[in-house]
Each structure stands twice: as C-alpha cells, then as structure tokens.
Amino acid sequence: MFARRSSPPPARSSSDPLQPVGTGVELHRVAKRFGQTDAVAGADLTVPAHSRLGIVGPSGCGKSTLLSMICGLTDPDAGTIDVLGAADAPGRLARCAWMPQRDLLLPWRGVLANARIPLENQGLSRREASRRVQPLLDRFGLAEFADHRPAQLSGGMRQRVSFLRTVAAGKPVLLLDEPFGALDSITRADLQDWLRAMLADEPRTVVLVTHDVEEALLLCDRVVVMSARPGRVVASVDVPPYAGTGAAARRARLADPDFVALRDTVLAHLEAAR
Amino acid sequence: MTATRLWPSVLVGAVLLGAWEFVTRVLHVEEYILPAPDQVATTLVDRWGSTLRSATWVTLTEIVLGFAISVAAGLALGCALHFSAAARRALYPLLIGSQTIPIVVIAPILAIIFGYSITPKLILVALICFFPVVIGTLDGLASVDPELVRMMRTLHGRRVAIFTRVEFPAALPSVFTGLRLAAAYAATGAVFGEYSGASDGLGHVMRQGVPQLQSALVFAAIVLLTAMSVVLFALVNGAERLLVPWHRNPTREGNTR
C-alpha cells in the first residue's frame, strides 16, 4: 500500500490474496446468537470491491457483531461470509482492518511507535517499521507529534493515530465501527472530510457502522438500515457521489434538497426499524 | 520521589524519635527494657565492626537472592498460568494453599532439613515474596482490555506478539504492585529463617540479644533491617518509574498535580 500512493496500482493477479477481485465483502444469511438472544438473524449484504457501505441502525441491533464477524474475530453461527474470496476466519482476518470507536492506543508507546505496530507484528525491525510509517505521519498531519504519548493528544488526534495504525496494516478492507462517535461535532466533521479525501486518494472496500445518518450519507455510496435485535437488513439506499472537499462543499451537500430527501428516507426507515 | 515529597514522613519520624528519647529519659526507663534512640545509635556504631557488619551482609544476601528468586519464579509462573487455563485450574488452589502454611511452623522444619545453610532462608523469603508477584502478574494479565487484544489480532498480531507488545506491558503496573508487597515482606522471611537456625545474620543477632537483655543491639538490628527494606522498596519504585513511566503509582504521588 505504501507503493500504491505514488505509483499506479499494480496489475491485479489472482495469486495475490490481498488484491480485490470483483466482489469485496459478501454476507449470505448470516446469523449469530449470544445465549438466548439473537444478535443477528439472516443478514444479507454485498459490498463491491472499492465501494463504501454505511450501516445504520438502532443501538444493539448487532452492527458491531456484524463487523467482528466480517473481520474474522468471531464466526457466525449460520450463513457464510466471503471477504475477497476468503471464507474462513483467518483468511478474513488477513484481509480486514478493524477500527472501533475507542482509539485503543497503547499508552506506553508514542505516536510513531503506536502507528508502526502492524509492521512490527509482521516481523519488521523497529527502525524499518518507523521508516515506512514516517511518510504516513506527514500525510496525517502527525509528524511533529511522533514522540508524544497518547495521553498528551486531543481526542481527534488520538483517533487519527488510531486510523493511521489501521491504514499501516495495509489491509484491503476497512471496517469502521463508529470511528468518530466519541468526538465533538467540529472535530468529527474535520475527520469525515479528511477520511473522504483519503479514500478518494486510495480506494478501499469500506464498511462503516454509525449512529449518525448524515455521516453515513456523506462518506458512503450505499447505506443500509438494520432492524432492532435480532439485526436484519430492512432497507438500502444508494447515495450519489458529490464533488469537492472542505467545509463549504460539505455545507452545500448538507443543504442539497436531494441529500435532505435521502436523509429523510433513511431516518424514516430507521424509525420503522425500531 | 523528591525531597519535598519526603519531608512530611521525615518530620513525623523525627517527632516520634524525639518523643521516644524524651519519654525514656524523663521516666528513666532501663536500657534493657526500652533503649533510647541515642543508645541504639551508639550500639549501632560500637558493634558495627564486631557483629553487625557481617550480620547485615548475610541477611542482605538472603533478602536480595530470595527476592530475585521469587520475582523470577513469580513472573514465570504468573505468565504460564495466564497461558494455560488447565494449569490455572490445577495450580491456583495449591498456590492459595501454600500461603496458609504458617511460616513460623515451616521455618524450623526447613532448618532441620537444610541445616544452618542459606538454603532454608532463601526458601522462606521466596515462599513469602513469590505469592504477591504471581498474583500481581496473573491479575495484571487477566485484566488487560480484551478490545486491545482483538485490535492486535486485526493488526497481524500473533499470540507471542500480542503477549510481548500488549499484554505484558499492560500488566506491568499490577506486577509492580506485587513487587512492592514482596519487597516489604522479604526481610520478614529472612529473619524467620535466621531465628530458626543460623550462625550469622541480623535475625541471629536478635535471637542472641533478647535473652542477654541486649535490647539496644536488638533495636540496632531492627534499624538495619528496616533500612534494607526501605532501600529495596525504593529500588522497586525506581524500576517502576523507569519501566512504567506512563502509569501513576499511588505511593509516589503526593497529589495528582
């Protein structure tokens, strides 16, 4: 992924498991139970490679469970999950990066040392891992904070470090579980803009779980609504793309009557799904 | 631990010493019943060359070696129990059981088996110290945020990487709580061992001194033991400050600002 930034994408080869091959993520009749409760019951989803799917739904509808099943941290009780051709949990784990609402930074490591963890885990020396992560720090606006510990950073910066670490893992599928949920609205808007720009620069298959309908509509090209427990997909809307970045473009988008209508549609589905 | 943080405890100590000196002088307490602090100090100096230096050295060796053994064994056992649920089920009750054996009873038995050598003292120190280290390690490892572990699994983390990069560092504050307890108990173990049979050491000096009514000498030995414990405790705190700078340790914080 580091090479892909400056050079054109390498030719897809079927031998490279991390290269997208048409379908990104596909869920078929996926179900999960915890004791007596059905967390997810018969979820069907298709996320084409390099597209961005938003999932909204009431609290406790199994959105997070769905993400941990996709990335192979847990297995579904029934149904199949296919991530870029891998159906087994270790294969899915190799292809998916997961970013939860909490930044989960290691308090004893500085920004750079936190960000290079995925590379150290792959067997690179600290020095080599630092060298490869350094350009990302610049790009994420964190270069001057390389040695700061997480406790010295603001919530927005910590979340950016966490995101940087997720990106450094070099996985083709990003699973974002309310990534900006804990931030104030201005920081959240900044990071949404920044994430949009980053994904436009370097497309990945994204599944975004959020409470925030606007966030889903701003960042994704399709948004599905899940019902209350047991979670099931009840509605799906396609979101036309919009151009431009920054606060002005974002305000224009939010005021666009088509966007407002789309938001009302999703909110209506959400209310019906409760 | 800066000087400004230390002075309240120094002040309290000085006041207690002054009161002790005052009471023994005003009430004319006999030296063999309760020696005054200045008599203890004089004895400490007078008997240093003849008795106390070699005794201190012997006891110090027992404390340091016993502590090192218990830290190594405690860390190893704590980590092993963390990795194996079966081992945890098998050994945890035995571990608790080992702490119910009264040290006073086991000390003479060890003296019978191993004689006047250093071995029974090391066993006693290790037996006392290793329990808080194991429990501290085990609790620290068990209370690591499971989300951190899940996160590491999605970042190419394998079992060993997760342990060395996340679980063990995260457990260190709890490990050091165990180490501080162990440091405080180590001297007790060594003295029990020496009381039950030894040819030298501060415990031996005390056992000889009490029946001979050499109370000042006994107190001098206590002062040396206390000093060793305080130094060991301070070393553990220093190591913690080096290794776990990101964590706030309650014993070295006067206040939170």
XYZ file of C-alpha atoms in Angstrom:
531
model
C 0.000 0.000 0.000
C 2.917 2.310 0.539
C 3.983 1.915 -3.066
C 0.479 2.450 -4.325
C 0.457 6.040 -3.164
C 2.964 7.361 -5.650
C 2.781 4.781 -8.439
C -0.188 3.438 -10.412
C -1.892 0.397 -8.868
C -0.078 -2.815 -9.738
C -1.793 -5.218 -12.108
C -4.215 -7.495 -10.285
C -3.017 -11.008 -10.016
C -5.061 -13.870 -8.730
C -2.054 -15.131 -6.785
C -2.028 -12.073 -4.512
C -4.737 -12.677 -1.909
C -4.847 -9.040 -0.827
C -5.857 -7.686 -4.235
C -9.587 -7.092 -4.758
C -11.218 -9.432 -7.246
C -14.634 -8.018 -8.128
C -16.733 -8.694 -5.062
C -15.397 -7.157 -1.887
C -17.434 -8.422 1.017
C -20.419 -10.728 0.725
C -22.665 -11.902 3.568
C -25.240 -14.608 3.000
C -27.918 -15.376 5.617
C -25.542 -14.627 8.462
C -26.855 -15.272 11.971
C -25.332 -15.008 15.427
C -26.747 -15.830 18.859
C -25.443 -14.876 22.276
C -27.054 -17.221 24.775
C -30.791 -16.746 24.407
C -30.646 -13.567 22.309
C -30.416 -13.434 18.543
C -27.884 -10.677 17.821
C -28.030 -11.024 14.049
C -30.630 -13.053 12.151
C -30.238 -13.674 8.443
C -28.231 -10.666 7.285
C -27.556 -10.446 3.539
C -25.092 -7.830 2.290
C -22.954 -7.291 -0.760
C -20.176 -4.714 -0.820
C -18.427 -4.444 -4.196
C -14.654 -4.006 -4.057
C -13.591 -0.385 -3.512
C -17.102 0.702 -2.612
C -18.214 2.109 0.709
C -21.167 0.731 2.608
C -22.741 2.504 5.562
C -24.735 0.558 8.143
C -27.113 2.466 10.402
C -29.499 1.016 12.932
C -30.835 1.366 16.462
C -28.498 0.628 19.382
C -27.963 -3.054 19.969
C -29.042 -4.140 16.503
C -25.897 -6.223 16.088
C -23.951 -3.800 13.899
C -20.730 -4.282 15.849
C -21.268 -8.033 15.982
C -21.615 -7.978 12.209
C -18.267 -6.195 11.852
C -16.397 -8.549 14.159
C -17.817 -11.479 12.182
C -16.760 -9.933 8.857
C -13.200 -9.372 10.034
C -12.906 -12.889 11.390
C -12.636 -12.095 15.103
C -15.739 -14.243 15.572
C -17.528 -16.735 13.362
C -21.249 -16.636 12.537
C -23.456 -19.439 13.861
C -25.089 -19.767 10.451
C -24.586 -18.385 6.958
C -21.434 -17.549 5.037
C -19.148 -14.542 4.859
C -16.808 -14.017 1.945
C -14.114 -11.351 2.056
C -12.220 -11.031 -1.240
C -12.504 -14.758 -1.791
C -11.712 -15.832 1.772
C -14.472 -17.534 3.716
C -12.503 -18.839 6.729
C -11.873 -16.694 9.812
C -8.038 -16.499 9.475
C -8.377 -15.550 5.814
C -10.881 -12.812 6.628
C -8.654 -11.604 9.456
C -5.764 -11.285 6.992
C -7.848 -9.078 4.692
C -9.735 -6.846 7.126
C -8.631 -3.945 9.258
C -10.936 -3.025 12.124
C -11.246 0.308 13.834
C -13.517 0.638 16.855
C -14.932 3.774 18.464
C -12.259 3.794 21.183
C -8.825 4.616 19.838
C -7.204 1.684 21.723
C -3.760 3.246 21.524
C -1.078 1.751 23.743
C -0.376 4.359 26.448
C 3.263 3.297 26.820
C 4.071 3.937 23.171
C 4.432 7.273 21.397
C 2.540 8.183 18.234
C 5.121 6.737 15.848
C 5.589 3.587 17.930
C 1.830 3.033 18.060
C 1.467 3.550 14.331
C 4.189 1.063 13.415
C 2.754 -1.816 15.471
C 1.205 -3.647 12.499
C 4.584 -3.594 10.746
C 6.430 -4.817 13.858
C 3.829 -7.576 14.090
C 4.747 -8.604 10.552
C 8.346 -9.068 11.651
C 9.925 -5.771 10.600
C 12.561 -4.211 12.835
C 11.522 -1.105 14.748
C 13.812 1.028 12.652
C 12.481 -0.292 9.346
C 8.868 -0.070 10.559
C 9.429 3.558 11.624
C 10.981 4.374 8.271
C 7.945 3.041 6.433
C 5.375 4.702 8.675
C 7.063 8.124 8.681
C 5.555 9.272 5.340
C 2.084 8.404 6.641
C 2.668 10.557 9.727
C 3.348 13.532 7.479
C 0.257 12.830 5.451
C -1.946 12.508 8.530
C -0.586 15.755 9.954
C 1.051 13.981 12.880
C 4.741 14.334 12.025
C 5.538 16.833 14.773
C 3.816 14.640 17.373
C 5.781 11.489 16.556
C 7.145 11.147 20.099
C 4.058 12.308 22.002
C 2.294 9.767 24.138
C -1.456 9.277 23.558
C -2.258 10.978 26.884
C -0.746 14.203 25.518
C -3.010 14.273 22.447
C -6.557 15.506 21.886
C -9.325 13.029 21.157
C -9.353 13.909 17.463
C -5.602 13.391 17.144
C -5.717 10.101 19.012
C -8.399 8.894 16.624
C -6.235 9.950 13.693
C -3.284 7.979 15.096
C -5.586 5.003 15.516
C -6.719 5.372 11.924
C -3.141 5.708 10.741
C -2.282 2.480 12.540
C -5.245 0.773 10.853
C -4.057 2.012 7.449
C -0.475 0.916 8.171
C -1.718 -2.655 8.485
C -2.173 -2.465 4.699
C -5.458 -4.380 4.548
C -7.754 -4.011 1.523
C -10.946 -3.936 3.614
C -11.594 -1.307 6.281
C -14.240 -1.971 8.904
C -15.031 1.198 10.822
C -17.174 0.853 13.953
C -18.389 4.341 14.859
C -14.889 5.705 14.304
C -15.823 9.282 15.156
C -18.592 8.579 17.664
C -16.676 9.879 20.678
C -15.634 13.202 19.125
C -17.205 16.649 19.223
C -19.102 17.706 16.094
C -16.451 20.030 14.644
C -13.622 17.516 15.036
C -15.926 14.863 13.652
C -16.688 16.955 10.549
C -12.945 17.551 10.033
C -12.122 13.883 10.268
C -15.006 12.910 7.971
C -13.664 15.300 5.339
C -10.210 14.011 5.811
C -11.338 10.382 5.570
C -13.241 11.146 2.364
C -10.154 12.703 0.813
C -8.013 9.780 1.900
C -10.379 7.188 0.454
C -10.662 9.138 -2.813
C -6.863 9.078 -2.965
C -6.540 5.419 -2.132
C -9.766 3.477 -2.646
C -10.554 0.606 -0.339
C -13.545 -1.524 0.448
C -15.148 0.130 3.457
C -17.913 -0.911 5.818
C -18.851 1.929 8.151
C -21.100 1.375 11.135
C -22.562 4.533 12.642
C -25.448 6.049 14.582
C -25.137 9.193 12.536
C -27.225 9.083 9.352
C -25.535 12.205 7.948
C -22.106 10.693 8.459
C -23.143 7.530 6.623
C -24.615 9.534 3.718
C -21.572 11.827 3.475
C -18.983 9.062 3.454
C -20.633 6.092 1.763
C -22.060 5.268 -1.644
C -24.687 2.933 -0.223
C -26.401 2.968 3.154
C -28.368 0.085 4.640
C -30.668 0.224 7.650
C -30.666 -2.631 10.140
C -33.654 -3.524 12.305
C -33.594 -3.744 16.092
C -32.438 -7.040 17.587
C -32.361 -9.514 16.003
C -30.480 -7.473 13.395
C -31.528 -7.842 9.796
C -31.146 -5.548 6.778
C -34.510 -3.813 6.204
C -33.704 -1.065 3.721
C -30.945 0.002 1.369
C -30.435 3.349 -0.380
C -27.872 4.300 -2.989
C -26.086 7.590 -2.419
C -24.975 9.611 -5.450
C -21.385 10.852 -5.053
C -20.583 14.512 -4.508
C -17.578 16.554 -5.540
C -15.258 18.778 -3.552
C -13.820 18.651 -0.074
C -13.774 21.029 2.861
C -16.379 22.740 4.971
C -18.012 24.685 2.103
C -18.584 21.616 -0.060
C -19.865 19.776 2.965
C -22.333 22.549 3.849
C -23.542 22.687 0.238
C -24.036 18.937 0.299
C -25.961 19.033 3.561
C -28.255 21.764 2.135
C -28.808 19.954 -1.181
C -32.558 19.068 -1.407
C -31.748 15.634 -2.844
C -29.488 14.949 0.127
C -32.146 16.146 2.568
C -34.710 13.869 0.918
C -32.272 10.957 1.130
C -31.660 11.650 4.804
C -35.391 11.778 5.494
C -35.856 8.464 3.716
C -33.154 6.795 5.829
C -34.480 8.349 9.037
C -37.983 7.098 8.197
C -36.611 3.582 7.665
C -34.736 3.852 10.952
C -37.849 4.846 12.851
C -39.762 1.986 11.280
C -36.944 -0.401 12.200
C -37.024 0.351 15.919
C 10.401 10.692 44.926
C 11.602 14.209 45.555
C 12.795 15.729 48.815
C 9.664 17.872 49.095
C 7.506 14.753 48.953
C 9.619 13.020 51.603
C 9.745 15.694 54.263
C 6.338 15.009 55.869
C 7.355 11.425 56.648
C 10.802 12.579 57.809
C 9.143 15.115 60.104
C 6.787 12.508 61.586
C 9.741 10.160 62.113
C 11.756 12.882 63.835
C 8.852 13.772 66.134
C 8.366 10.097 67.092
C 12.102 9.680 67.762
C 12.125 12.853 69.876
C 9.134 11.656 71.900
C 10.795 8.267 72.390
C 14.040 9.881 73.563
C 12.121 12.241 75.841
C 9.999 9.504 77.437
C 12.913 7.132 78.100
C 14.937 9.950 79.720
C 12.167 11.549 81.757
C 10.780 8.244 83.021
C 14.298 6.758 83.491
C 13.400 3.625 81.524
C 16.086 0.947 81.878
C 18.102 0.337 78.715
C 17.264 -3.399 78.650
C 13.528 -2.588 78.714
C 13.466 0.201 76.145
C 16.743 1.710 74.943
C 16.676 5.382 73.963
C 17.354 6.243 70.308
C 20.795 7.635 71.162
C 21.728 4.368 72.939
C 20.596 2.428 69.843
C 22.706 4.712 67.663
C 25.762 4.267 69.899
C 25.354 0.484 69.867
C 24.966 0.580 66.093
C 28.332 2.288 65.754
C 30.125 0.352 68.523
C 29.006 -3.104 67.383
C 29.168 -2.427 63.619
C 32.681 -3.779 63.136
C 32.407 -6.738 65.532
C 28.896 -8.063 64.899
C 26.552 -6.030 62.789
C 28.501 -5.644 59.554
C 28.830 -9.360 58.834
C 25.256 -9.986 60.052
C 23.916 -7.272 57.754
C 25.824 -8.715 54.834
C 24.449 -12.225 55.467
C 20.867 -11.008 55.788
C 21.188 -8.700 52.801
C 22.368 -11.619 50.654
C 19.394 -13.705 51.777
C 16.927 -10.912 51.108
C 18.296 -9.969 47.682
C 18.733 -13.552 46.440
C 15.395 -14.678 47.869
C 13.656 -11.671 46.339
C 15.303 -12.287 42.946
C 14.281 -15.955 43.020
C 10.701 -15.112 43.919
C 10.463 -12.424 41.225
C 11.787 -14.792 38.555
C 9.623 -17.703 39.713
C 6.587 -15.486 40.275
C 6.766 -13.875 36.843
C 7.351 -17.212 35.122
C 4.515 -18.953 36.967
C 2.156 -15.983 36.525
C 2.740 -15.939 32.760
C 2.479 -19.733 32.486
C -0.819 -19.744 34.380
C -2.073 -16.969 32.103
C -1.384 -19.057 29.012
C -2.902 -22.285 30.267
C -6.377 -22.442 31.744
C -5.744 -26.066 32.741
C -2.607 -25.123 34.677
C -4.530 -22.293 36.308
C -7.247 -24.641 37.498
C -4.683 -27.157 38.729
C -2.256 -24.820 40.476
C -4.270 -21.827 41.675
C -5.819 -23.634 44.687
C -2.398 -25.050 45.623
C -0.950 -21.558 45.380
C -3.553 -20.208 47.796
C -2.980 -23.253 50.000
C 0.755 -22.578 50.132
C 0.005 -19.237 51.777
C -1.994 -20.804 54.595
C 1.026 -22.743 55.869
C 2.309 -20.771 58.875
C 5.855 -19.646 58.189
C 6.708 -19.985 61.903
C 5.991 -23.713 61.666
C 7.728 -24.357 58.386
C 10.908 -22.434 59.289
C 12.247 -24.945 61.892
C 11.364 -27.870 59.616
C 13.425 -26.310 56.815
C 16.248 -25.731 59.323
C 16.167 -29.449 60.214
C 16.295 -30.441 56.542
C 18.868 -27.940 55.274
C 20.790 -27.057 58.431
C 22.333 -23.645 59.054
C 22.964 -23.018 55.349
C 21.472 -20.166 53.316
C 19.020 -22.548 51.573
C 16.188 -22.539 54.156
C 16.325 -18.718 54.337
C 16.081 -18.394 50.568
C 13.167 -20.822 50.532
C 11.365 -18.836 53.227
C 11.952 -15.458 51.573
C 10.864 -16.867 48.208
C 7.821 -18.557 49.731
C 6.636 -15.284 51.246
C 7.541 -12.998 48.334
C 6.546 -15.057 45.382
C 2.826 -15.130 46.134
C 2.189 -11.378 45.629
C 4.329 -11.478 42.482
C 2.331 -14.363 40.967
C -0.994 -12.812 41.893
C 0.093 -9.381 40.628
C 1.256 -10.856 37.320
C -1.794 -13.048 36.879
C -4.284 -10.314 37.769
C -2.479 -7.815 35.558
C -2.555 -10.181 32.585
C -6.166 -11.153 33.204
C -7.388 -7.564 33.372
C -5.903 -6.463 30.045
C -8.617 -4.810 27.946
C -9.923 -7.599 25.648
C -10.576 -4.990 22.936
C -6.816 -4.308 22.835
C -6.188 -7.982 22.157
C -8.861 -8.084 19.438
C -7.366 -4.963 17.887
C -3.902 -6.566 17.839
C -5.322 -9.651 16.110
C -6.572 -7.447 13.265
C -3.124 -5.813 13.022
C -1.270 -9.021 12.088
C -0.642 -9.757 15.786
C 0.094 -13.367 16.646
C -0.061 -14.853 20.150
C 3.551 -14.054 21.101
C 3.432 -10.520 19.643
C 0.184 -9.828 21.495
C 1.777 -11.019 24.728
C 5.039 -9.076 24.435
C 3.636 -5.886 22.891
C 0.288 -5.560 24.656
C -0.485 -7.958 27.481
C 2.793 -7.870 29.392
C 3.332 -4.084 29.241
C -0.308 -3.554 30.214
C 0.143 -5.910 33.184
C 3.284 -4.170 34.482
C 1.543 -1.759 36.909
C -0.114 -4.729 38.581
C 3.168 -6.689 38.547
C 4.833 -3.796 40.362
C 2.094 -3.737 42.995
C 3.063 -7.353 43.663
C 6.765 -6.479 43.674
C 6.241 -3.693 46.210
C 4.432 -6.093 48.563
C 7.180 -8.672 48.032
C 9.871 -6.070 48.801
C 8.126 -5.218 52.049
C 7.843 -8.883 53.116
C 11.322 -10.071 52.117
C 13.077 -9.049 55.365
C 10.459 -10.880 57.464
C 11.191 -14.123 55.631
C 14.935 -13.804 56.142
C 14.554 -13.108 59.885
C 12.190 -16.073 60.370
C 14.754 -18.261 58.670
C 17.596 -16.997 60.844
C 15.531 -17.299 64.014
C 15.066 -20.996 63.337
C 18.740 -21.739 62.993
C 21.632 -19.683 61.729
C 25.222 -18.920 62.611
C 25.080 -15.309 61.447
C 22.634 -12.673 60.226
C 20.526 -9.977 61.839
C 17.867 -12.495 62.907
C 20.614 -14.493 64.617
C 21.876 -11.319 66.346
C 18.362 -10.622 67.639
C 17.841 -14.153 68.871
C 21.141 -13.944 70.768
C 20.468 -10.408 72.010
C 16.990 -10.869 73.508
C 17.869 -13.444 76.216
C 21.058 -11.498 77.033
C 18.921 -8.357 77.546
C 20.990 -6.528 74.907
C 17.933 -4.586 73.807
C 19.931 -1.781 72.203
C 21.640 -4.325 69.946
C 18.259 -5.842 69.009
C 16.963 -2.387 68.146
C 20.094 -1.645 66.124
C 19.455 -4.834 64.120
C 15.849 -3.722 63.561
C 17.073 -0.347 62.305
C 19.360 -2.074 59.794
C 16.579 -4.426 58.649
C 14.222 -1.502 58.184
C 16.842 0.402 56.226
C 17.347 -2.577 53.897
C 13.601 -2.937 53.345
C 13.239 0.762 52.586
C 16.118 0.634 50.088
C 14.647 -2.443 48.385
C 11.244 -0.769 48.224
C 12.795 2.386 46.774
C 14.674 0.325 44.160
C 11.412 -1.339 43.109
C 9.763 2.077 42.845
C 12.698 3.385 40.822
C 12.480 0.419 38.450
C 8.774 1.035 38.071
C 9.356 4.668 37.234
C 11.829 3.621 34.538
C 9.716 0.833 33.072
C 6.181 2.147 33.538
C 6.517 5.921 33.175
C 3.030 6.155 31.684
C 1.333 4.837 34.808
C 0.636 6.752 38.016
C 1.832 4.909 41.081
C -0.104 5.786 44.236
C 2.914 5.527 46.573
C 4.947 8.122 44.750
C 2.154 10.623 44.211
C 1.707 13.171 46.969
C -1.152 14.637 44.999
C -2.312 14.371 41.418
C -0.994 17.746 40.239
